[in-house]
Amino acid sequence: MCGRFAITLPNDAMAQLFSARPANALPAVPNFNVCPTNQIHVVRSSETGRHLDALRWGFLPHWYKSETAGPLLINARSETLAEKPAFRDACRARRCLIVATGFFEWTKSEQGTRLPWYIHRKDQEPIAFAGVWQDWGADENRQGTCAIVTTAANENLSSIHHRMPLVLEPEDWPLWLGEAGKGAARLMQPGANDVLAFHRVDPAVNSNRASGPDLIEPFDG
C-alpha cells in the first residue's frame, strides 16, 4: 500500500517532465510528508493534451453523500480494480499519474515499535504512480479525487511490505493515460527489482504533522 509520500520537484519542472499544462493552483512544494486527504499533483490526459492538476488524495465514489460517508480510499488494488464498483469505471476511463519523489512504508521492531522506511528511485528521478480519479460533489463543492493503484510487492520490497504502489516507467505513461490505445491492464504488475532503493528514516515521520527535509534522510538510530 502507500499511506504517505514526498514530493520535492518544482511545479514547473513537473509540468515539463510530463509535457503537461499546469493548473493555476497547485499544491506547494516541497512537501516531505504528503498525507491522505491532501491535495496532490496529478497528471491527466484529455483531447487537449496532458494537464497537471491538484486532486484530493482519497477517492470519493459518486454515491458518497459526504467525504466521510464511507472508507477513505487512498489505494486501489490492481487485482480488483476493474471489478470493484468504486473503481471499475475509473479504471476504464479515468486513469492518471500521481507524482512523487519517494514514499514511506513501515515495519515493526521486535518490541513493536513502528520503523519508517523511505523508498525512492535508484536513479533519483521522480516516481509516477499509476492512479485513478473521480470528480465528486456538485456546484461549489465539486472536487477531483484520486487513489494510488497498488500491486503485490516485488522481491526487493517484500521485506518491508507485501504491497507497493504501481510504479510506471516513462514509456508506459501514454498507455496508462489512454493515449496509446487499449491494453493498460498489462501494466498492472510489480515493477523490476532494480528500480527502487530504500533506507530507514527518522521515526518523526510517524506523525502526520512532521515536516522538513530531514524526514527523508538516512537514519541510523
PDB file of C-alpha atoms in Angstrom:
ATOM      1  CA  MET A   1       0.000   0.000   0.000  1.00  0.00           C
ATOM      2  CA  CYS A   2       1.023   3.643   0.156  1.00  0.00           C
ATOM      3  CA  GLY A   3      -0.071   5.842   3.049  1.00  0.00           C
ATOM      4  CA  ARG A   4       2.418   8.697   2.905  1.00  0.00           C
ATOM      5  CA  PHE A   5       4.830  10.113   0.337  1.00  0.00           C
ATOM      6  CA  ALA A   6       7.080  13.064  -0.512  1.00  0.00           C
ATOM      7  CA  ILE A   7       7.197  15.415  -3.491  1.00  0.00           C
ATOM      8  CA  THR A   8      10.103  17.819  -3.976  1.00  0.00           C
ATOM      9  CA  LEU A   9      10.079  18.569  -7.711  1.00  0.00           C
ATOM     10  CA  PRO A  10       9.093  22.190  -8.528  1.00  0.00           C
ATOM     11  CA  ASN A  11       5.755  22.618 -10.260  1.00  0.00           C
ATOM     12  CA  ASP A  12       7.252  23.965 -13.485  1.00  0.00           C
ATOM     13  CA  ALA A  13       9.711  21.063 -13.626  1.00  0.00           C
ATOM     14  CA  MET A  14       6.835  18.596 -13.136  1.00  0.00           C
ATOM     15  CA  ALA A  15       4.902  20.181 -15.981  1.00  0.00           C
ATOM     16  CA  GLN A  16       7.945  19.983 -18.237  1.00  0.00           C
ATOM     17  CA  LEU A  17       8.747  16.365 -17.311  1.00  0.00           C
ATOM     18  CA  PHE A  18       5.239  15.166 -18.157  1.00  0.00           C
ATOM     19  CA  SER A  19       4.674  17.584 -21.059  1.00  0.00           C
ATOM     20  CA  ALA A  20       1.599  18.810 -19.204  1.00  0.00           C
ATOM     21  CA  ARG A  21      -0.123  22.166 -18.892  1.00  0.00           C
ATOM     22  CA  PRO A  22      -0.059  23.197 -15.203  1.00  0.00           C
ATOM     23  CA  ALA A  23      -3.212  24.304 -13.415  1.00  0.00           C
ATOM     24  CA  ASN A  24      -3.245  27.758 -11.864  1.00  0.00           C
ATOM     25  CA  ALA A  25      -3.483  26.450  -8.294  1.00  0.00           C
ATOM     26  CA  LEU A  26      -1.134  23.573  -7.475  1.00  0.00           C
ATOM     27  CA  PRO A  27      -0.012  22.279  -4.065  1.00  0.00           C
ATOM     28  CA  ALA A  28       3.052  23.920  -2.537  1.00  0.00           C
ATOM     29  CA  VAL A  29       6.346  22.077  -2.932  1.00  0.00           C
ATOM     30  CA  PRO A  30       8.458  20.703  -1.453  1.00  0.00           C
ATOM     31  CA  ASN A  31       6.269  18.612   0.822  1.00  0.00           C
ATOM     32  CA  PHE A  32       8.169  15.868   2.627  1.00  0.00           C
ATOM     33  CA  ASN A  33       5.105  14.390   4.322  1.00  0.00           C
ATOM     34  CA  VAL A  34       2.129  14.192   1.976  1.00  0.00           C
ATOM     35  CA  CYS A  35      -0.841  12.687   3.832  1.00  0.00           C
ATOM     36  CA  PRO A  36      -4.243  11.305   2.828  1.00  0.00           C
ATOM     37  CA  THR A  37      -6.874  13.972   2.009  1.00  0.00           C
ATOM     38  CA  ASN A  38      -4.094  16.416   0.994  1.00  0.00           C
ATOM     39  CA  GLN A  39      -4.214  17.999  -2.439  1.00  0.00           C
ATOM     40  CA  ILE A  40      -1.610  16.250  -4.605  1.00  0.00           C
ATOM     41  CA  HIS A  41      -0.086  16.589  -8.090  1.00  0.00           C
ATOM     42  CA  VAL A  42      -1.842  14.506 -10.731  1.00  0.00           C
ATOM     43  CA  VAL A  43      -1.268  14.229 -14.493  1.00  0.00           C
ATOM     44  CA  ARG A  44      -4.376  13.619 -16.608  1.00  0.00           C
ATOM     45  CA  SER A  45      -4.850  13.419 -20.351  1.00  0.00           C
ATOM     46  CA  SER A  46      -7.684  14.738 -22.495  1.00  0.00           C
ATOM     47  CA  GLU A  47      -8.359  15.721 -26.099  1.00  0.00           C
ATOM     48  CA  THR A  48      -6.500  18.978 -25.419  1.00  0.00           C
ATOM     49  CA  GLY A  49      -3.373  17.241 -24.125  1.00  0.00           C
ATOM     50  CA  ARG A  50      -1.928  16.494 -20.710  1.00  0.00           C
ATOM     51  CA  HIS A  51      -2.773  18.564 -17.655  1.00  0.00           C
ATOM     52  CA  LEU A  52      -1.025  18.826 -14.289  1.00  0.00           C
ATOM     53  CA  ASP A  53      -3.802  19.271 -11.733  1.00  0.00           C
ATOM     54  CA  ALA A  54      -4.407  19.254  -7.986  1.00  0.00           C
ATOM     55  CA  LEU A  55      -6.692  16.472  -6.738  1.00  0.00           C
ATOM     56  CA  ARG A  56      -7.691  15.265  -3.292  1.00  0.00           C
ATOM     57  CA  TRP A  57      -5.837  12.106  -2.272  1.00  0.00           C
ATOM     58  CA  GLY A  58      -8.770   9.970  -1.242  1.00  0.00           C
ATOM     59  CA  PHE A  59     -11.093   8.689  -3.950  1.00  0.00           C
ATOM     60  CA  LEU A  60     -14.763   9.545  -3.416  1.00  0.00           C
ATOM     61  CA  PRO A  61     -17.252   7.308  -5.291  1.00  0.00           C
ATOM     62  CA  HIS A  62     -20.228   9.168  -6.720  1.00  0.00           C
ATOM     63  CA  TRP A  63     -22.616   7.565  -4.215  1.00  0.00           C
ATOM     64  CA  TYR A  64     -20.838   9.019  -1.155  1.00  0.00           C
ATOM     65  CA  LYS A  65     -23.132  11.668   0.350  1.00  0.00           C
ATOM     66  CA  SER A  66     -20.217  13.273   2.187  1.00  0.00           C
ATOM     67  CA  GLU A  67     -16.430  12.967   2.292  1.00  0.00           C
ATOM     68  CA  THR A  68     -16.729  10.710   5.340  1.00  0.00           C
ATOM     69  CA  ALA A  69     -19.672   8.595   4.129  1.00  0.00           C
ATOM     70  CA  GLY A  70     -17.501   5.517   3.632  1.00  0.00           C
ATOM     71  CA  PRO A  71     -13.928   4.201   3.911  1.00  0.00           C
ATOM     72  CA  LEU A  72     -11.057   6.518   2.971  1.00  0.00           C
ATOM     73  CA  LEU A  73      -9.990   5.105  -0.409  1.00  0.00           C
ATOM     74  CA  ILE A  74      -6.387   6.216  -0.834  1.00  0.00           C
ATOM     75  CA  ASN A  75      -5.283   2.978  -2.545  1.00  0.00           C
ATOM     76  CA  ALA A  76      -6.892   0.748  -5.169  1.00  0.00           C
ATOM     77  CA  ARG A  77      -5.750  -2.851  -5.625  1.00  0.00           C
ATOM     78  CA  SER A  78      -4.732  -3.609  -9.208  1.00  0.00           C
ATOM     79  CA  GLU A  79      -6.061  -7.168  -8.946  1.00  0.00           C
ATOM     80  CA  THR A  80      -9.647  -5.975  -8.395  1.00  0.00           C
ATOM     81  CA  LEU A  81      -9.531  -2.515  -9.963  1.00  0.00           C
ATOM     82  CA  ALA A  82     -11.729  -3.438 -12.923  1.00  0.00           C
ATOM     83  CA  GLU A  83     -14.293  -5.205 -10.724  1.00  0.00           C
ATOM     84  CA  LYS A  84     -14.813  -3.059  -7.621  1.00  0.00           C
ATOM     85  CA  PRO A  85     -17.862  -0.791  -8.027  1.00  0.00           C
ATOM     86  CA  ALA A  86     -15.930   2.168  -6.637  1.00  0.00           C
ATOM     87  CA  PHE A  87     -13.160   1.944  -9.233  1.00  0.00           C
ATOM     88  CA  ARG A  88     -14.303  -0.013 -12.294  1.00  0.00           C
ATOM     89  CA  ASP A  89     -15.493   2.985 -14.344  1.00  0.00           C
ATOM     90  CA  ALA A  90     -12.392   4.989 -13.452  1.00  0.00           C
ATOM     91  CA  CYS A  91     -10.215   2.017 -14.385  1.00  0.00           C
ATOM     92  CA  ARG A  92     -11.594   2.151 -17.917  1.00  0.00           C
ATOM     93  CA  ALA A  93     -11.844   5.892 -18.497  1.00  0.00           C
ATOM     94  CA  ARG A  94     -10.176   7.953 -15.756  1.00  0.00           C
ATOM     95  CA  ARG A  95      -6.611   6.831 -15.232  1.00  0.00           C
ATOM     96  CA  CYS A  96      -3.896   9.265 -14.165  1.00  0.00           C
ATOM     97  CA  LEU A  97      -0.307   9.573 -12.996  1.00  0.00           C
ATOM     98  CA  ILE A  98       0.421  10.652  -9.423  1.00  0.00           C
ATOM     99  CA  VAL A  99       3.776  12.373  -8.999  1.00  0.00           C
ATOM    100  CA  ALA A 100       6.119  11.662  -6.076  1.00  0.00           C
ATOM    101  CA  THR A 101       9.783  11.817  -5.161  1.00  0.00           C
ATOM    102  CA  GLY A 102       9.528   8.842  -2.828  1.00  0.00           C
ATOM    103  CA  PHE A 103       7.148   7.120  -0.427  1.00  0.00           C
ATOM    104  CA  PHE A 104       7.135   5.708   3.089  1.00  0.00           C
ATOM    105  CA  GLU A 105       6.410   2.260   4.450  1.00  0.00           C
ATOM    106  CA  TRP A 106       6.718   0.835   7.959  1.00  0.00           C
ATOM    107  CA  THR A 107       7.992  -2.320   9.585  1.00  0.00           C
ATOM    108  CA  LYS A 108       7.928  -3.217  13.280  1.00  0.00           C
ATOM    109  CA  SER A 109      10.804  -3.924  15.618  1.00  0.00           C
ATOM    110  CA  GLU A 110      10.798  -6.931  17.933  1.00  0.00           C
ATOM    111  CA  GLN A 111       9.431  -4.573  20.590  1.00  0.00           C
ATOM    112  CA  GLY A 112       6.555  -3.495  18.331  1.00  0.00           C
ATOM    113  CA  THR A 113       7.944  -0.062  17.509  1.00  0.00           C
ATOM    114  CA  ARG A 114       6.977   1.311  14.087  1.00  0.00           C
ATOM    115  CA  LEU A 115      10.089   1.747  11.925  1.00  0.00           C
ATOM    116  CA  PRO A 116       9.672   4.007   8.879  1.00  0.00           C
ATOM    117  CA  TRP A 117      11.466   3.454   5.565  1.00  0.00           C
ATOM    118  CA  TYR A 118      11.805   5.857   2.648  1.00  0.00           C
ATOM    119  CA  ILE A 119      11.606   4.311  -0.824  1.00  0.00           C
ATOM    120  CA  HIS A 120      12.803   6.133  -3.934  1.00  0.00           C
ATOM    121  CA  ARG A 121      14.089   5.519  -7.424  1.00  0.00           C
ATOM    122  CA  LYS A 122      17.739   4.476  -7.623  1.00  0.00           C
ATOM    123  CA  ASP A 123      18.269   6.908 -10.487  1.00  0.00           C
ATOM    124  CA  GLN A 124      16.880   9.763  -8.327  1.00  0.00           C
ATOM    125  CA  GLU A 125      14.225  10.548 -10.945  1.00  0.00           C
ATOM    126  CA  PRO A 126      10.661  11.363  -9.828  1.00  0.00           C
ATOM    127  CA  ILE A 127       8.218   8.490  -9.431  1.00  0.00           C
ATOM    128  CA  ALA A 128       4.998   8.215 -11.412  1.00  0.00           C
ATOM    129  CA  PHE A 129       2.412   6.136  -9.557  1.00  0.00           C
ATOM    130  CA  ALA A 130      -0.491   4.712 -11.509  1.00  0.00           C
ATOM    131  CA  GLY A 131      -3.710   6.292 -10.299  1.00  0.00           C
ATOM    132  CA  VAL A 132      -7.431   6.580 -10.940  1.00  0.00           C
ATOM    133  CA  TRP A 133      -9.557   9.670 -10.439  1.00  0.00           C
ATOM    134  CA  GLN A 134     -13.181  10.676  -9.919  1.00  0.00           C
ATOM    135  CA  ASP A 135     -14.978  14.028  -9.789  1.00  0.00           C
ATOM    136  CA  TRP A 136     -17.258  14.178  -6.753  1.00  0.00           C
ATOM    137  CA  GLY A 137     -19.835  16.614  -5.458  1.00  0.00           C
ATOM    138  CA  ALA A 138     -21.844  19.321  -7.151  1.00  0.00           C
ATOM    139  CA  ASP A 139     -21.586  23.036  -7.839  1.00  0.00           C
ATOM    140  CA  GLU A 140     -19.194  24.837  -5.471  1.00  0.00           C
ATOM    141  CA  ASN A 141     -18.469  21.575  -3.625  1.00  0.00           C
ATOM    142  CA  ARG A 142     -17.329  19.728  -6.745  1.00  0.00           C
ATOM    143  CA  GLN A 143     -13.783  18.426  -6.483  1.00  0.00           C
ATOM    144  CA  GLY A 144     -11.418  15.986  -8.148  1.00  0.00           C
ATOM    145  CA  THR A 145     -10.344  12.967  -6.096  1.00  0.00           C
ATOM    146  CA  CYS A 146      -7.921  10.125  -6.722  1.00  0.00           C
ATOM    147  CA  ALA A 147      -6.364   6.904  -5.442  1.00  0.00           C
ATOM    148  CA  ILE A 148      -2.985   5.243  -5.977  1.00  0.00           C
ATOM    149  CA  VAL A 149      -3.092   1.853  -7.672  1.00  0.00           C
ATOM    150  CA  THR A 150      -1.159  -0.822  -5.753  1.00  0.00           C
ATOM    151  CA  THR A 151       0.143  -4.255  -6.609  1.00  0.00           C
ATOM    152  CA  ALA A 152       1.951  -7.110  -4.880  1.00  0.00           C
ATOM    153  CA  ALA A 153       5.408  -6.034  -3.761  1.00  0.00           C
ATOM    154  CA  ASN A 154       8.325  -7.139  -5.885  1.00  0.00           C
ATOM    155  CA  GLU A 155      11.056  -9.249  -4.322  1.00  0.00           C
ATOM    156  CA  ASN A 156      13.138  -6.193  -3.474  1.00  0.00           C
ATOM    157  CA  LEU A 157      10.440  -4.517  -1.364  1.00  0.00           C
ATOM    158  CA  SER A 158       8.689  -7.576   0.042  1.00  0.00           C
ATOM    159  CA  SER A 159      10.870  -7.490   3.158  1.00  0.00           C
ATOM    160  CA  ILE A 160       9.242  -4.172   4.078  1.00  0.00           C
ATOM    161  CA  HIS A 161       5.638  -4.635   2.940  1.00  0.00           C
ATOM    162  CA  HIS A 162       3.590  -7.119   0.932  1.00  0.00           C
ATOM    163  CA  ARG A 163       2.101  -4.328  -1.225  1.00  0.00           C
ATOM    164  CA  MET A 164       3.601  -1.455  -3.201  1.00  0.00           C
ATOM    165  CA  PRO A 165       2.376   1.358  -5.447  1.00  0.00           C
ATOM    166  CA  LEU A 166       2.263   0.558  -9.152  1.00  0.00           C
ATOM    167  CA  VAL A 167       5.281   2.467 -10.495  1.00  0.00           C
ATOM    168  CA  LEU A 168       5.176   3.303 -14.201  1.00  0.00           C
ATOM    169  CA  GLU A 169       8.158   3.956 -16.449  1.00  0.00           C
ATOM    170  CA  PRO A 170       8.037   6.895 -18.924  1.00  0.00           C
ATOM    171  CA  GLU A 171       7.482   4.602 -21.883  1.00  0.00           C
ATOM    172  CA  ASP A 172       4.323   3.296 -20.201  1.00  0.00           C
ATOM    173  CA  TRP A 173       2.766   6.676 -19.402  1.00  0.00           C
ATOM    174  CA  PRO A 174       0.899   7.025 -22.743  1.00  0.00           C
ATOM    175  CA  LEU A 175      -0.711   3.599 -22.386  1.00  0.00           C
ATOM    176  CA  TRP A 176      -1.813   4.194 -18.797  1.00  0.00           C
ATOM    177  CA  LEU A 177      -3.204   7.629 -19.682  1.00  0.00           C
ATOM    178  CA  GLY A 178      -5.167   6.166 -22.584  1.00  0.00           C
ATOM    179  CA  GLU A 179      -3.148   7.996 -25.234  1.00  0.00           C
ATOM    180  CA  ALA A 180      -1.775   4.797 -26.783  1.00  0.00           C
ATOM    181  CA  GLY A 181      -4.986   2.824 -27.118  1.00  0.00           C
ATOM    182  CA  LYS A 182      -6.124  -0.123 -25.034  1.00  0.00           C
ATOM    183  CA  GLY A 183      -4.085  -2.636 -23.063  1.00  0.00           C
ATOM    184  CA  ALA A 184      -3.294  -0.796 -19.817  1.00  0.00           C
ATOM    185  CA  ALA A 185      -4.160  -3.955 -17.858  1.00  0.00           C
ATOM    186  CA  ARG A 186      -0.807  -5.473 -18.814  1.00  0.00           C
ATOM    187  CA  LEU A 187       0.943  -2.749 -16.807  1.00  0.00           C
ATOM    188  CA  MET A 188      -0.683  -3.807 -13.530  1.00  0.00           C
ATOM    189  CA  GLN A 189       2.091  -5.991 -12.147  1.00  0.00           C
ATOM    190  CA  PRO A 190       5.083  -5.483  -9.827  1.00  0.00           C
ATOM    191  CA  GLY A 191       7.906  -3.452 -11.305  1.00  0.00           C
ATOM    192  CA  ALA A 192      11.502  -4.537 -11.788  1.00  0.00           C
ATOM    193  CA  ASN A 193      13.578  -5.195  -8.681  1.00  0.00           C
ATOM    194  CA  ASP A 194      16.361  -2.828  -9.729  1.00  0.00           C
ATOM    195  CA  VAL A 195      14.294   0.385  -9.982  1.00  0.00           C
ATOM    196  CA  LEU A 196      13.735   1.279  -6.306  1.00  0.00           C
ATOM    197  CA  ALA A 197      16.010   1.621  -3.284  1.00  0.00           C
ATOM    198  CA  PHE A 198      15.143   2.234   0.366  1.00  0.00           C
ATOM    199  CA  HIS A 199      16.620   3.295   3.709  1.00  0.00           C
ATOM    200  CA  ARG A 200      15.491   3.815   7.301  1.00  0.00           C
ATOM    201  CA  VAL A 201      14.349   7.310   8.224  1.00  0.00           C
ATOM    202  CA  ASP A 202      13.627   9.228  11.402  1.00  0.00           C
ATOM    203  CA  PRO A 203      10.563   7.977  13.361  1.00  0.00           C
ATOM    204  CA  ALA A 204       9.491  11.631  13.429  1.00  0.00           C
ATOM    205  CA  VAL A 205       7.658  10.874  10.173  1.00  0.00           C
ATOM    206  CA  ASN A 206       5.323   8.626  12.149  1.00  0.00           C
ATOM    207  CA  SER A 207       3.460  11.870  12.873  1.00  0.00           C
ATOM    208  CA  ASN A 208       1.427  13.303  10.023  1.00  0.00           C
ATOM    209  CA  ARG A 209       2.320  16.754  11.359  1.00  0.00           C
ATOM    210  CA  ALA A 210       6.065  16.302  10.850  1.00  0.00           C
ATOM    211  CA  SER A 211       7.744  18.297   8.084  1.00  0.00           C
ATOM    212  CA  GLY A 212      11.122  19.150   6.610  1.00  0.00           C
ATOM    213  CA  PRO A 213      13.835  17.519   4.502  1.00  0.00           C
ATOM    214  CA  ASP A 214      15.230  15.538   7.451  1.00  0.00           C
ATOM    215  CA  LEU A 215      12.252  13.184   7.115  1.00  0.00           C
ATOM    216  CA  ILE A 216      13.759  11.521   4.036  1.00  0.00           C
ATOM    217  CA  GLU A 217      17.398  11.453   5.147  1.00  0.00           C
ATOM    218  CA  PRO A 218      19.020   8.133   6.221  1.00  0.00           C
ATOM    219  CA  PHE A 219      18.596   7.438   9.935  1.00  0.00           C
ATOM    220  CA  ASP A 220      20.838   5.155  11.997  1.00  0.00           C
ATOM    221  CA  GLY A 221      19.041   5.312  15.337  1.00  0.00           C
TER     222      GLY A 221
END
